[in-house]
Amino acid sequence: MNAAPRNAAPPSTLPTHPASVAVAPPARMPSRPVTGIPTSAPPQSSPPAPLYVPAPERYPAIDPPESDDAKTARDERRQKKRKPRRVRSRPPKEQKDRQAVHELELREIAGHLTFTRNDVTAWYHLPDIQWAFRADKERTSILLGIAAQYAALGGYRLHMRRTNRPYPAVGWARRMAALTPHPVPDVRGAPSWSDHLEAGQRRLHATSLAEGEVYLGVVFQRRTMREQMVETLNALRKRGSGNAERARLEQLVGRFDEVLGAFGMQARPATSKQVEWLIHRSVALCMPPPPALSPAEAGGWETGDLLAFTEHTMRYRSPYGSTVKLLSRIGDEHVERHVAVLTFGRMEELSIPERHEPWLHFHEQLPWPMELSSRVDVLGQGDALRSLEHKLLTIRSQQRDYHEHEMDAPPELERLAQRALDISDEMSTGLDLDAARVHGWHRIAVSGRTEEECLKRVRALTDHYRSMRITLNHPRDQLRLLDEFIPGQPVANTGYLRRMPAKYFAASIPQAAAAIGDRRGPIIGETCGTSHRPVMWDPHYATEVRERSGLTVFVAEPGGGKSTLMGGIAYLAARRGVQCTILDPSGPLARLATMPELAPYSKVYNLTRGEPGTLAPYGLIPTPRREHFASDESGTAEWNSAVAAARAERKALATDICMMLLPPQIQRERSSPILLQRAARQVEPEESATLDDLVATVATFGEEGAELAETLGDVRDMPLSRLFFGRSTAQYGQDEAVLTIITMAGLALPDLSIDREFWQLEERMALPMLHLATAFTTRRAYGRAMSDRKLVALDETHFLAGWGSGRALFTRLARDSRKWNIAALAASQNPVDILGLDVQNLVSTVFVGRIAEDPEIAAQALRMLGVQRGIGYENTLAQLSVADTQNDQRLGYREFVMRDVDGRVQKFRADLAYVAGLLEHLDTTADPLGDVGRNSGQEGDAR
């Protein structure tokens, strides 16, 4: 091919010349053939281009034009002959949505039932069981009841889960504020009521006070292929399992409700919120709890909804790691934890309840929360016997092997064979409870913020269980072991299978608890027995909720902390606006009135230095108010009766005081009580009357009356007698003092074994003073409406128990505390002081501190606690608040054994340090050197 000349034009992008394009023939052409069109000769520089010549084509002849009517008729004929054609619309090609990845075996949740592809599990919540300070007979009865319930579940697999719920500090503060409608007004420069609540919440957050919750799942139904197909079809229709399947399960569920709800476990079907909480805590094991649960009230969860449990938690493991790292997104924060799962290995037989604690509750003694998971199969008598016979045949086969090789078989084989024969005989001839056996796996999860912290806790837990002769193993494949805690997940592996009687598994008691108190009152400490739980106590919980007596008793030897604890409780009540009256003969509790937040609302009456008329007898008896009674006729009659009783009580009190003030010789005269009673009838018994009016009236009764009035006049001039004569300026019924403290420091009490003629003058004045002090306390307690909260604290009860007026006050408070909403607190060094007043059946709450000197006194204290005596609990009281003999520092805490209004008994450590300055004001220990002595002692320890 020749090259193009230099001056040739470039290739054109325009359309091709028309001569080289095939052109369609026109619509109407003549019927002759079409010839080619001649073209000019091509230039010599290029070969001639071929021409396109269309092939000859014969066109049809042209018909004559058709009329419009003919066209219309032709179109109508064609339209009649034409059949309608069905138009098929093709849908657009379907695009499959991406399926979610389900990490759990669960497929559905319906109420307390969880469904997987193969089985169904019913979940039950087990309430706490009080284990401490119970007699062995009671514990054994509980264990046998639980074992019988396990035996009744023969043939089923159980999943026991113990998880933790952080104590709701915010909820406690809100409830506390709601139950305190009128706290004392805030004082400038002193902690406010809000500061007080914040301090309590910080106290709860400072320690890991988590509450244990135990759930039991019963895998009770293998699902058929038909049920699985129905579930698959229902999933496409956005529905759950079939109604027929649920109806068939109702009978089984009702049976388990009956078995597990009996004495022993006393289980109840778990609510939908509890099941949701359990799965959340199982997926995010040992992580902080979710901030809130689902707001939906319906208890059903479909397959797609279950992603909410796994979306926020990621798990990481290294190839040879000892822990699994969990990372959760909680709100806007990411929380990291390292978790290790231990499994229970070889264990010796334990003597429960005689010597050992429940073996699945023993970990609660450590100060950090842990999680438990047990998967067990309950074998009936037939299955257990077959398994035992298989083991026996294995032992005999090994013995024959030794015999064939002419070797001595180890003696352990013969012992095992004999043990198997004994168990087989027990199972064959005993009850179903004796024949039931439990085979399963028991895991415990330990967590830490770092891997080092987690492994350190693992070592501590392993050593802790070694003291019970139980081996904890740290196996491999931690991620699969972690999955075992999640409901519905399979067992990781069959290693470390534990075989035991049903009684032995029942003795694990994972639901054993140490809770005590009412959970609504102020914080007074935390339990220090088998676990750590906060102790809240409201003195008015017994009267307002349980409808019991409000009498509370504090017993401890000197230095046991009873006065400090009682004073702290009175402070916490006064902080809430409760009218408090403290009768403290020795006087140290008067320092509470100097607390900045209570100083404007407190008043101290020192009877040995009081103002004239402080104990005026007529003014101490309150006049009942009409508004305190019903508005109907019966209320009016009751009010009139109460007014008459108050007037009679004033007369009797004034007469008794005058008789006490007289010398013994004049008291024995026949005319003295007659003249005083005649004068008391003539003096109008109103609150404004005084003893001076009574003496003036006696003086008008002739010569004997004048002599008696002169004697009383001489007594009136004595220093201590000024409290009884004259009119008091205090308005006892209308005073605004929230906290009132009555002291009698330095008062010399007479010896009742000595005749009154040999009493000194001060001792003779002490009797009417004590008598009127109790009347003053009565005025404070009964001067308000019956429904108002009131608190009366009596320290040194033995000081009052020796006198008739003191015993009368104590008995009256014990009997009337429920009706008048009075929290009566009484402290004494000897429980006999309380038991001697015959009010044992009226005591609702008891606090017992250290009692180590006399076993008889300890036995009486146990009687008040309602604890069995003579089985070793006396030594428990002697071990309370034991100081370290290796240093000379004061013990910074006090321990008590408490019995609450519900009868629960538990040891706890009093803790009021979260209230700034309270312990300093309540400290009754002598410290002549002050802070200098304490600091020097600390420096000596440091050196």
PDB file of C-alpha atoms in Angstrom, residues 280-281 287-293 330:
ATOM      1  CA  HIS A 280     -27.311  -9.305  79.593  1.00  0.00           C
ATOM      2  CA  ARG A 281     -25.113 -10.263  82.542  1.00  0.00           C
ATOM      3  CA  MET A 287     -18.914  -6.183  82.969  1.00  0.00           C
ATOM      4  CA  PRO A 288     -20.781  -3.165  84.353  1.00  0.00           C
ATOM      5  CA  PRO A 289     -24.532  -3.642  84.018  1.00  0.00           C
ATOM      6  CA  PRO A 290     -26.526  -2.020  81.228  1.00  0.00           C
ATOM      7  CA  PRO A 291     -27.765   1.450  82.132  1.00  0.00           C
ATOM      8  CA  ALA A 292     -31.366   0.454  81.432  1.00  0.00           C
ATOM      9  CA  LEU A 293     -33.385  -2.535  80.309  1.00  0.00           C
ATOM     10  CA  ILE A 330     -21.737   1.482  77.670  1.00  0.00           C
TER      11      ILE A 330
END
